[in-house]
Coordinates of C-alpha atoms and ligand atoms in Angstrom, one line a residue:
X12 CA -49.7 -13.2 -26.8
X13 CA -49.0 -9.7 -26.2
X14 CA -46.4 -7.7 -27.7
X15 CA -45.3 -5.8 -24.6
X16 CA -45.4 -9.4 -23.0
X17 CA -41.5 -10.3 -20.8
X18 CA -42.2 -13.8 -23.5
X19 CA -42.2 -11.4 -26.9
X20 CA -39.3 -9.3 -25.9
X21 CA -37.0 -12.0 -25.3
X22 CA -38.0 -13.9 -28.0
X23 CA -37.2 -10.8 -30.3
X24 CA -34.2 -9.8 -28.2
X25 CA -32.6 -14.0 -29.1
X26 CA -33.4 -14.0 -32.8
X27 CA -31.8 -10.6 -33.4
X28 CA -28.8 -11.3 -31.2
X29 CA -28.9 -14.8 -33.0
X30 CA -28.9 -12.5 -36.3
X31 CA -26.1 -10.4 -35.7
X32 CA -24.5 -12.9 -34.8
X33 CA -25.0 -13.5 -38.2
X34 CA -23.4 -10.8 -39.8
X35 CA -27.1 -9.5 -40.6
X36 CA -27.4 -6.2 -40.1
X37 CA -30.3 -4.9 -38.2
X38 CA -30.0 -1.6 -40.9
X39 CA -31.5 -3.7 -43.7
X40 CA -34.8 -3.3 -41.5
X41 CA -34.8 -7.1 -40.5
X42 CA -35.3 -6.4 -36.6
X43 CA -35.1 -4.2 -34.8
X44 CA -33.3 -4.9 -30.5
X45 CA -36.3 -3.3 -28.8
X46 CA -35.0 -2.1 -25.2
X47 CA -36.4 -4.5 -21.8
X48 CA -39.5 -3.0 -19.6
X49 CA -39.1 -5.7 -16.7
X50 CA -39.1 -3.9 -13.4
X51 CA -35.6 -5.4 -12.3
X52 CA -33.4 -4.5 -15.5
X53 CA -35.4 0.3 -14.4
X54 CA -34.5 -0.6 -11.2
X55 CA -30.8 -1.3 -12.1
X56 CA -31.4 1.3 -14.8
X57 CA -32.2 4.3 -12.8
X58 CA -30.1 5.3 -9.6
X59 CA -26.2 5.4 -9.8
X60 CA -23.6 4.9 -7.2
X61 CA -24.1 8.7 -5.9
X62 CA -27.2 6.6 -4.5
X63 CA -28.3 10.2 -4.5
X64 CA -30.5 11.2 -7.4
X65 CA -33.5 8.0 -8.3
X66 CA -34.6 8.6 -12.1
X67 CA -36.6 5.4 -14.1
X68 CA -36.0 4.7 -17.3
X69 CA -39.1 3.8 -19.9
X70 CA -36.9 0.9 -20.8
X71 CA -33.4 -0.9 -21.1
X72 CA -31.8 -1.4 -24.8
X73 CA -29.6 -4.0 -24.1
X74 CA -26.8 -4.0 -27.4
X75 CA -24.9 -7.2 -28.8
X76 CA -23.2 -4.6 -31.4
X77 CA -22.2 -1.4 -32.4
X78 CA -24.6 -1.6 -35.1
X79 CA -27.6 -2.8 -32.8
X80 CA -27.0 0.3 -31.0
X81 CA -26.6 2.2 -33.9
X82 CA -29.5 1.0 -35.3
X83 CA -32.2 2.2 -32.6
X84 CA -29.8 4.9 -32.2
X85 CA -31.5 5.5 -35.7
X86 CA -34.9 4.1 -35.7
X87 CA -35.4 6.3 -32.1
X88 CA -34.2 9.3 -34.0
X89 CA -36.4 9.5 -37.0
X90 CA -39.4 8.8 -34.8
X91 CA -42.0 11.1 -34.8
X92 CA -41.7 10.6 -30.3
X93 CA -37.6 10.4 -30.6
X94 CA -36.6 9.5 -26.5
X95 CA -33.8 10.6 -24.6
X96 CA -30.7 8.1 -24.4
X97 CA -28.0 7.2 -21.6
X98 CA -25.6 5.4 -21.7
X99 CA -24.7 3.4 -18.4
X100 CA -21.3 2.1 -18.5
X101 CA -21.1 1.6 -14.4
X102 CA -23.4 4.3 -13.6
X103 CA -20.3 5.2 -10.9
X104 CA -21.5 8.8 -11.7
X105 CA -23.1 10.7 -8.3
X106 CA -25.7 13.4 -9.4
X107 CA -27.8 10.7 -12.7
X108 CA -25.2 11.4 -15.1
X109 CA -25.5 8.0 -16.6
X110 CA -29.5 8.2 -15.9
X111 CA -32.3 8.8 -18.3
X112 CA -35.7 9.7 -17.0
X113 CA -38.7 7.6 -18.9
X114 CA -35.7 7.9 -22.1
X115 CA -33.8 4.8 -22.7
X116 CA -30.7 3.6 -20.8
X117 CA -28.0 1.9 -23.4
X118 CA -26.3 -1.1 -20.5
X119 CA -23.3 -1.4 -22.4
X120 CA -21.8 -3.9 -20.6
X121 CA -23.5 -6.5 -23.1
X122 CA -21.6 -5.5 -26.0
X123 CA -18.7 -7.0 -24.2
X124 CA -21.1 -10.2 -24.0
X125 CA -20.0 -10.7 -28.0
X126 CA -17.4 -13.3 -28.6
X127 CA -17.0 -11.5 -31.6
X128 CA -16.5 -7.7 -30.2
X129 CA -13.4 -5.9 -29.7
X130 CA -13.5 -6.6 -25.6
X131 CA -9.8 -5.8 -25.6
X132 CA -6.9 -6.6 -27.7
X133 CA -3.1 -5.8 -28.2
X134 CA -1.9 -4.6 -31.4
X135 CA 1.1 -6.8 -33.4
X136 CA 3.5 -4.3 -32.6
X137 CA 2.8 -3.1 -30.0
X138 CA 1.8 0.3 -30.0
X139 CA -2.0 0.7 -28.3
X140 CA -4.7 -1.3 -27.4
X141 CA -8.1 -2.3 -29.2
X142 CA -10.9 -1.1 -25.8
X143 CA -14.0 -2.0 -26.2
X144 CA -15.5 1.2 -24.5
X145 CA -17.7 -1.2 -21.6
X146 CA -14.6 -2.8 -21.0
X147 CA -12.9 -1.7 -17.2
X148 CA -9.8 0.1 -17.5
X149 CA -8.5 -2.8 -14.4
X150 CA -9.2 -5.2 -17.7
X151 CA -7.2 -3.4 -19.9
X152 CA -4.1 -3.7 -16.9
X153 CA -4.5 -7.4 -16.8
X154 CA -4.1 -7.9 -20.4
X155 CA -1.8 -5.5 -21.6
X156 CA 0.7 -6.4 -19.0
X157 CA 0.5 -10.0 -19.8
X158 CA 2.6 -8.2 -22.7
X159 CA 4.6 -6.8 -20.9
X160 CA 2.9 -2.7 -21.5
X161 CA 0.3 -0.9 -20.4
X162 CA -1.2 3.2 -20.7
X163 CA 0.3 5.5 -19.0
X164 CA -2.2 7.5 -18.2
X165 CA -5.0 6.3 -15.2
X166 CA -7.8 7.7 -13.0
X167 CA -6.9 6.5 -9.0
X168 CA -10.0 3.5 -9.1
X169 CA -9.2 1.0 -12.4
X170 CA -13.1 -0.9 -12.4
X171 CA -14.6 2.1 -14.8
X172 CA -15.2 1.7 -17.8
X173 CA -13.6 3.3 -20.3
X174 CA -16.2 4.9 -22.0
X175 CA -17.1 6.4 -19.0
X176 CA -13.7 7.6 -17.6
X177 CA -13.2 9.0 -22.1
X178 CA -16.0 11.2 -21.2
X179 CA -14.7 13.0 -18.3
X180 CA -11.6 13.3 -18.5
X181 CA -10.2 10.8 -16.4
X182 CA -7.3 12.1 -14.5
X183 CA -5.2 10.9 -11.1
X184 CA -1.9 11.0 -10.5
X185 CA 0.2 10.7 -13.5
X186 CA -2.0 13.7 -15.2
X187 CA 0.4 16.7 -14.3
X188 CA 3.3 14.2 -16.9
X189 CA 1.2 12.0 -19.7
X190 CA -2.3 14.3 -19.6
X191 CA -5.7 13.4 -18.3
X192 CA -6.5 9.7 -20.1
X193 CA -8.6 11.9 -22.9
X194 CA -4.8 12.8 -24.0
X195 CA -3.6 9.4 -24.6
X196 CA -6.5 7.9 -27.2
X197 CA -5.1 7.7 -30.7
X198 CA -9.3 6.8 -32.1
X199 CA -12.4 6.0 -31.3
X200 CA -15.8 4.0 -32.9
X201 CA -18.9 6.5 -32.2
X202 CA -22.9 5.8 -32.6
X203 CA -23.8 9.2 -33.0
X204 CA -26.7 11.0 -31.1
X205 CA -27.9 10.4 -34.8
X206 CA -27.0 6.6 -35.4
X207 CA -24.6 7.2 -37.5
X208 CA -20.8 4.6 -37.2
X209 CA -18.2 6.4 -37.3
X210 CA -14.4 6.1 -36.9
X211 CA -13.0 9.6 -35.7
X212 CA -9.5 9.8 -34.6
X213 CA -6.8 14.1 -34.6
X214 CA -6.7 12.7 -38.8
X215 CA -10.0 10.7 -39.7
X216 CA -13.8 12.8 -38.4
X217 CA -11.8 15.4 -35.9
X218 CA -14.6 16.9 -35.0
X219 CA -16.0 13.9 -33.7
X220 CA -13.7 13.2 -32.2
X221 CA -12.4 15.6 -30.0
X222 CA -16.4 16.6 -28.9
X223 CA -17.0 12.8 -27.4
X224 CA -13.5 13.5 -25.1
X225 CA -14.7 14.9 -22.2
X226 CA -17.9 15.7 -23.4
X227 CA -20.1 14.1 -21.2
X228 CA -21.8 11.2 -23.3
X229 CA -23.4 14.9 -25.1
X230 CA -22.3 13.6 -28.9
X231 CA -23.3 10.0 -28.7
X232 CA -21.4 6.8 -27.3
X233 CA -18.0 5.4 -27.6
X234 CA -17.9 2.0 -28.7
X235 CA -13.9 1.6 -29.5
X236 CA -11.2 3.2 -28.1
X237 CA -7.2 2.7 -29.1
X238 CA -4.9 3.7 -26.2
X239 CA -1.7 4.0 -27.1
X240 CA 0.6 1.7 -24.6
X241 CA 3.9 2.1 -23.1
X242 CA 6.8 -0.7 -21.5
X243 CA 5.4 -1.5 -18.3
X244 CA 8.1 -0.7 -15.0
X245 CA 8.4 -3.9 -12.9
X246 CA 8.2 -1.5 -9.7
X247 CA 7.0 1.3 -8.0
X248 CA 9.2 3.3 -5.5
X249 CA 5.8 4.7 -3.1
X250 CA 7.0 7.5 -0.7
X251 CA 4.2 10.5 1.2
X252 CA 5.7 12.9 2.6
X253 CA 3.7 14.8 5.4
X254 CA 3.8 18.3 5.9
X255 CA 2.0 21.2 8.2
X256 CA 2.0 23.6 6.5
X257 CA 0.6 24.8 3.0
X258 CA 2.5 26.9 1.7
X259 CA 5.4 23.7 1.7
X260 CA 3.0 22.0 0.9
X261 CA 2.1 23.2 -2.2
X262 CA 5.0 24.7 -3.5
X263 CA 6.6 21.2 -3.8
X264 CA 4.0 20.2 -5.1
X265 CA 4.6 22.5 -7.9
X266 CA 8.2 21.8 -8.3
X267 CA 7.7 17.9 -9.5
X268 CA 4.9 18.7 -12.1
X269 CA 7.7 21.3 -13.4
X270 CA 10.2 17.9 -13.7
X271 CA 7.2 16.9 -16.6
X272 CA 7.8 15.7 -19.8
X273 CA 6.8 12.0 -21.6
X274 CA 10.6 10.9 -22.6
X275 CA 12.3 12.3 -19.2
X276 CA 12.9 8.9 -17.4
X277 CA 15.0 11.1 -14.1
X278 CA 10.9 12.4 -13.4
X279 CA 8.0 10.9 -11.6
X280 CA 5.5 9.6 -12.3
X281 CA 2.5 9.7 -10.0
X282 CA 3.0 13.1 -8.1
X283 CA -0.7 13.0 -5.6
X284 CA -1.2 15.4 -2.5
X285 CA -4.5 14.6 0.4
X286 CA -5.5 15.9 3.6
X287 CA -5.0 14.4 6.9
X288 CA -8.0 15.4 9.5
X289 CA -8.0 12.4 12.1
X290 CA -7.6 8.8 12.8
X291 CA -10.1 8.3 10.3
X292 CA -8.2 9.8 7.4
X293 CA -5.4 7.8 8.2
X294 CA -5.0 4.7 5.2
X295 CA -3.5 1.2 5.4
X296 CA -0.7 2.8 3.5
X297 CA 0.9 3.5 7.6
X298 CA 1.2 0.8 9.0
X299 CA 0.7 0.0 12.5
X300 CA 4.0 0.9 14.2
X301 CA 3.7 4.6 12.3
X302 CA 0.3 5.7 13.4
X303 CA 0.6 6.9 16.6
X304 CA 3.2 9.6 15.9
X305 CA 0.9 10.6 13.0
X306 CA -2.4 11.3 14.1
X307 CA -0.4 13.0 16.9
X308 CA 1.0 15.6 13.6
X309 CA -3.4 15.6 13.2
X310 CA -4.1 17.0 16.8
X311 CA -1.6 19.5 17.1
X312 CA -1.3 20.5 13.5
X313 CA -5.1 20.4 12.6
X314 CA -4.2 20.1 9.5
X315 CA -1.9 17.4 8.1
X316 CA -0.8 16.9 4.4
X317 CA 0.2 14.4 2.8
X318 CA 1.7 14.4 -0.5
X319 CA 2.0 11.1 -1.6
X320 CA 4.8 10.5 -5.2
X321 CA 5.3 7.4 -7.6
X322 CA 9.1 7.1 -8.8
X323 CA 9.4 3.2 -11.7
X324 CA 11.7 0.9 -12.4
X325 CA 12.8 -1.7 -14.0
X326 CA 15.1 -4.6 -14.3
X327 CA 18.2 -1.8 -15.5
X328 CA 17.2 1.5 -13.5
X329 CA 16.1 -1.1 -10.3
X330 CA 20.0 -0.3 -9.0
X331 CA 19.7 3.3 -9.1
X332 CA 15.9 4.4 -8.8
X333 CA 17.4 5.1 -3.9
X334 CA 19.7 7.6 -5.5
X335 CA 17.3 9.2 -8.6
X336 CA 14.9 9.7 -5.9
X337 CA 16.6 10.8 -3.2
X338 CA 18.1 13.8 -6.1
X339 CA 14.4 14.5 -6.5
X340 CA 12.9 15.1 -2.8
X341 CA 16.0 17.3 -1.9
X342 CA 15.6 20.7 -1.0
X343 CA 12.1 19.4 0.5
X344 CA 9.7 20.8 3.3
X345 CA 8.2 18.1 4.3
X346 CA 8.8 17.1 7.8
X347 CA 12.0 15.3 9.0
X348 CA 10.3 12.2 9.8
X349 CA 8.1 11.8 8.2
X350 CA 9.0 10.4 5.1
X351 CA 7.1 6.6 4.6
X352 CA 8.5 4.5 1.7
X353 CA 6.4 1.2 0.1
X354 CA 7.9 -1.0 -3.1
X355 CA 5.4 -2.7 -4.3
X356 CA 4.0 -4.8 -8.5
X357 CA 3.0 -2.4 -11.0
X358 CA 0.1 -3.6 -10.5
X359 CA -0.4 -3.5 -6.9
X360 CA 0.0 -0.1 -6.3
X361 CA -2.1 0.9 -9.7
X362 CA -4.5 -1.9 -8.1
X363 CA -4.7 0.5 -4.5
X364 CA -7.9 1.9 -3.9
X365 CA -9.4 -2.2 -4.4
X366 CA -8.7 -3.4 -0.9
X367 CA -9.9 0.2 0.6
X368 CA -13.6 -1.0 -1.1
X369 CA -13.9 -4.8 -0.7
X370 CA -12.8 -3.6 3.4
X371 CA -15.6 -1.1 2.8
X372 CA -17.9 -2.8 1.1
X373 CA -16.7 -5.2 4.1
X374 CA -19.0 -2.7 6.2
X375 CA -21.2 -2.4 4.1
X376 CA -19.8 1.2 3.7
X377 CA -19.5 0.9 0.2
X378 CA -23.5 1.2 -0.6
X379 CA -23.8 4.8 0.8
X380 CA -25.1 7.8 -0.8
X381 CA -21.7 9.8 -2.1
X382 CA -22.3 13.4 -2.3
X383 CA -19.1 14.0 -3.5
X384 CA -17.7 17.3 -5.1
X385 CA -14.8 17.7 -7.4
X386 CA -13.0 21.2 -8.4
X387 CA -10.5 22.1 -10.5
X388 CA -8.3 25.4 -8.6
X389 CA -6.5 28.0 -10.5
X390 CA -2.9 27.9 -8.5
X391 CA -3.9 32.1 -8.0
X392 CA -7.1 30.4 -5.3
X393 CA -4.8 27.4 -3.8
X394 CA -3.5 29.8 -1.1
X395 CA -6.6 31.0 -0.1
X396 CA -8.7 28.0 -0.8
X397 CA -6.6 26.7 1.9
X398 CA -7.8 29.6 4.6
X399 CA -11.1 29.4 2.4
X400 CA -12.0 26.2 2.6
X401 CA -10.2 23.4 4.0
X402 CA -9.1 25.1 7.7
X403 CA -12.5 27.5 7.8
X404 CA -15.2 24.8 6.2
X405 CA -13.4 21.8 6.7
X406 CA -11.3 22.2 9.7
X407 CA -13.9 23.9 11.7
X408 CA -17.5 21.7 10.4
X409 CA -15.6 18.5 11.0
X410 CA -17.9 16.5 9.1
X411 CA -15.3 15.1 6.2
X412 CA -15.5 10.8 6.3
X413 CA -13.9 9.5 2.5
X414 CA -10.4 11.0 0.9
X415 CA -9.5 14.6 0.9
X416 CA -7.4 15.0 -2.7
X417 CA -5.9 17.7 -3.7
X418 CA -3.2 17.6 -6.9
X419 CA -2.2 20.3 -9.2
X420 CA -1.8 20.3 -13.5
X421 CA -0.6 21.1 -15.9
X422 CA -2.6 22.7 -18.4
X423 CA -0.4 22.1 -21.0
X424 CA -1.0 18.2 -21.5
X425 CA -4.6 18.3 -21.8
X426 CA -6.0 19.2 -25.8
X427 CA -7.7 22.5 -25.7
X428 CA -9.8 20.4 -29.1
X429 CA -11.4 18.4 -26.6
X430 CA -14.8 19.7 -25.2
X431 CA -13.1 19.1 -21.3
X432 CA -13.3 22.2 -20.0
X433 CA -10.5 23.4 -17.4
X434 CA -9.3 26.8 -15.6
X435 CA -7.1 28.8 -17.9
X436 CA -3.9 29.4 -15.6
X437 CA -0.9 27.4 -16.3
X438 CA -1.4 25.2 -13.5
X439 CA -4.0 24.0 -11.3
X440 CA -4.9 21.4 -8.5
X441 CA -7.8 19.3 -8.6
X442 CA -9.6 19.2 -5.2
X443 CA -11.5 16.3 -4.7
X444 CA -14.2 15.9 -1.7
X445 CA -15.2 11.8 -1.9
X446 CA -17.7 11.7 0.8
X447 CA -19.5 9.0 2.1
X448 CA -22.3 9.8 4.1
X449 CA -26.0 8.3 5.6
X450 CA -29.2 7.9 3.8
X451 CA -30.3 10.1 6.3
X452 CA -28.0 13.1 6.2
X453 CA -26.3 13.6 2.9
X454 CA -27.7 16.7 3.0
X455 CA -24.9 18.1 5.6
X456 CA -22.7 17.2 3.4
X457 CA -24.5 19.1 0.1
X458 CA -25.1 22.2 2.6
X459 CA -20.6 21.8 3.0
X460 CA -20.6 21.8 -0.8
X461 CA -22.6 24.9 -1.6
X462 CA -19.9 26.6 1.3
X463 CA -17.2 25.5 -0.2
X464 CA -19.2 26.6 -3.8
X465 CA -19.9 30.5 -2.0
X466 CA -17.3 30.8 -0.6
X467 CA -14.9 31.0 -4.1
X468 CA -17.8 32.7 -5.3
X469 CA -17.3 35.6 -2.7
X470 CA -13.1 35.5 -3.1
X471 CA -13.1 35.3 -6.7
X472 CA -12.0 32.0 -7.7
X473 CA -12.5 30.8 -10.4
X474 CA -13.7 27.3 -10.1
X475 CA -14.9 24.4 -12.0
X476 CA -17.3 21.1 -11.0
X477 CA -15.4 17.7 -12.1
X478 CA -17.8 14.7 -12.7
X479 CA -20.7 16.6 -11.6
X480 CA -23.8 18.0 -13.7
X481 CA -24.8 21.7 -12.9
X482 CA -28.4 23.1 -12.1
X483 CA -28.2 25.1 -15.7
X484 CA -27.7 25.7 -19.0
X485 CA -26.4 28.8 -18.0
X486 CA -24.1 27.3 -15.3
X487 CA -23.0 25.2 -18.2
X488 CA -22.1 28.2 -20.5
X489 CA -19.5 29.6 -17.6
X490 CA -17.8 26.2 -17.3
X491 CA -17.2 26.0 -21.3
X492 CA -16.1 29.7 -21.5
X493 CA -14.6 30.5 -25.0
X494 CA -15.3 26.3 -25.5
X495 CA -19.5 26.9 -25.8
X496 CA -20.0 27.4 -28.6
X497 CA -18.2 24.6 -30.3
X498 CA -19.9 22.5 -27.5
X499 CA -23.4 24.1 -28.9
X500 CA -22.1 23.5 -33.4
X501 CA -21.0 20.1 -32.1
X502 CA -24.6 19.4 -30.9
X503 CA -26.3 20.4 -33.0
X504 CA -23.2 19.2 -35.4
X505 CA -24.3 15.3 -33.5
X506 CA -27.7 14.9 -31.6
X507 CA -29.4 18.2 -33.0
X508 CA -32.2 17.0 -30.7
X509 CA -31.1 16.9 -28.1
X510 CA -31.0 13.4 -26.9
X511 CA -27.7 12.0 -26.2
X512 CA -27.4 12.0 -22.3
X513 CA -29.9 14.5 -20.1
X514 CA -28.4 13.7 -17.2
X515 CA -26.0 16.1 -17.7
X516 CA -28.3 18.3 -17.0
X517 CA -26.9 20.7 -20.1
X518 CA -29.2 20.3 -22.9
X519 CA -32.1 18.7 -20.9
X520 CA -33.7 19.8 -17.3
X521 CA -34.1 16.2 -15.3
Ligands
FAD616 C1 -15.0 4.5 -6.5 C2 -13.9 5.7 -7.3 C3 -12.8 6.4 -7.9 C4 -13.0 7.5 -8.5 N1 -11.9 7.8 -9.3 C5 -11.8 8.2 -10.0 C6 -10.8 9.0 -10.5 O1 -9.5 8.6 -10.4 N2 -10.5 9.6 -11.7 C7 -10.6 10.5 -12.7 O2 -11.3 10.6 -13.3 N3 -12.6 9.8 -12.4 C8 -12.6 9.0 -11.2 N4 -14.5 8.4 -10.8 C9 -14.6 9.1 -11.6 C10 -15.3 8.7 -13.1 O3 -14.6 8.6 -14.2 C11 -17.0 8.9 -13.2 O4 -16.8 8.6 -12.8 C12 -17.0 7.8 -14.7 O5 -17.5 7.8 -15.4 C13 -17.1 6.1 -14.6 O6 -17.4 5.7 -15.7 P1 -19.0 5.0 -15.9 O7 -18.0 4.0 -16.6 O8 -19.2 4.6 -14.4 O9 -20.0 6.3 -16.4 P2 -21.4 6.1 -16.5 O10 -21.6 6.5 -14.7 O11 -22.0 5.4 -16.1 O12 -21.1 7.3 -16.7 C14 -20.4 8.9 -16.8 C15 -21.5 9.5 -18.0 O13 -21.1 8.8 -19.5 C16 -22.1 8.9 -20.1 N5 -21.9 7.7 -20.5 C17 -20.7 6.5 -19.9 N6 -21.1 5.8 -21.0 C18 -19.9 6.1 -21.7 C19 -20.0 5.9 -23.4 N7 -19.5 4.4 -24.0 N8 -20.1 6.6 -24.8 C20 -20.0 7.4 -24.6 N9 -20.7 8.5 -22.4 C21 -21.0 7.3 -21.9 C22 -22.9 8.3 -19.6 O14 -24.2 8.4 -19.8 C23 -23.0 9.5 -18.2 O15 -23.6 11.0 -18.7 C24 -14.1 7.4 -9.6 C25 -15.5 7.3 -9.7 C26 -16.1 6.3 -8.4 C27 -17.2 6.0 -8.7

């Protein structure tokens, strides 16, 4: 049997897993797990959700335990011709960040198939949950809810891996109050770029801890995260307020996020915003009876701004939640008669994007190219951004498909020691153009993305990309700004051969 034949590989892998299961360390040098070269595995690891970048790895590794992963990374690092290595969560990246051209892609899900693995485990006292980095946030939610608990910071969509979002930031309407997901981690296990297995936290190996949070996979692979928990609410009041005037919309958003103490029971739990540009941008939140007058409003105004807020309640606060909300909404400048309200369970609210995904899947509109643009825009530039981009580019070109999000966050909820880089102002907005395109026209959206970027450059608005790689190291150094030196030092410390997550284009140009 040839050493590179699929049957040989399968036998080695099974043997190796059997030994791992029996607790025999791979570091003892018994057997080193080899990547699969199966064309089906290679093809699956060659693209991502964006469906724009395609690049094939040499192999795909299916580790069964962090030790097995560490052993592979260590021997690859020590070899005379080491390969680049990219962890692949669900590959929900849109520009090839989870790919590794001619390198090795690590299939994170295989870690979850180990019955002795971390899985999702709520602590005895209910203060935290230990989660394998390959786990999906939807599963974390389902498991913690069984104990009446939940994490406090989320993404809009929950079918993302814990390791994947912690490598970016993990933001949503809770960020203004609780910070991004990376601000809500007690401890991590990481296999560094040299293959060391390290537990880290703010008090232990803190350099590595802060490096990997928002670290874009540059310093190693997260295998476990310890996430704080809080009592889960029973239900949520979910409200949309419509505006035709951007100044009133952003003023109200900023007012609402100014009440942001974590422990303040009277504060909102979620603040987001989006643009309604046509009938197609109306989601099922708006009932069929309400839709015609909203469409009229869009026709009249060109752009309608939708402010979305949520207030949690439990048995105790249920009788007073409406009054509390009334108080919060007093004096806001939304259009009278354009307030829409729902009362749903916490799970229904957090999992709201799933229904949309299923709908798009049923129409064949999910597995299409996604030429997304996600930006952080400083508050000082957001009015000019509205004039120059929303009105000047988006409305005129009229090609936008998919949600267009815009909502503010408080910088003081982001820990500056973490790798994630955000604008220097105390309030900044996230703007997300979540385009879905055809296979033959994604370039048109990319042209628009470039125009947006160019406009910001010319208007002196210092935006930062989120969830997207820059093309050159120089652009990355500008992005990281004062953090760049530390970022490079940490790279030298934890991944000195520049092997980790090459698809981010920071130290490798794929
Ligand atoms: C429909 C949709 C909705 C989204 N909504 C939001 C949102 O509301 N808020 C938000 O913040 N983001 C959102 N995202 C973006 C999402 O957070 C990122 O794409 C994230 O990377 C997804 O996780 P993943 O497991 O698919 O990561 P991958 O795409 O698999 O990986 C992303 C990067 O992280 C690295 N990586 C993956 N796992 C690990 C690990 N365990 N350790 C170290 N590095 C790792 C990879 O090598 C790669 O560089 C959304 C994406 C989609 C497709």
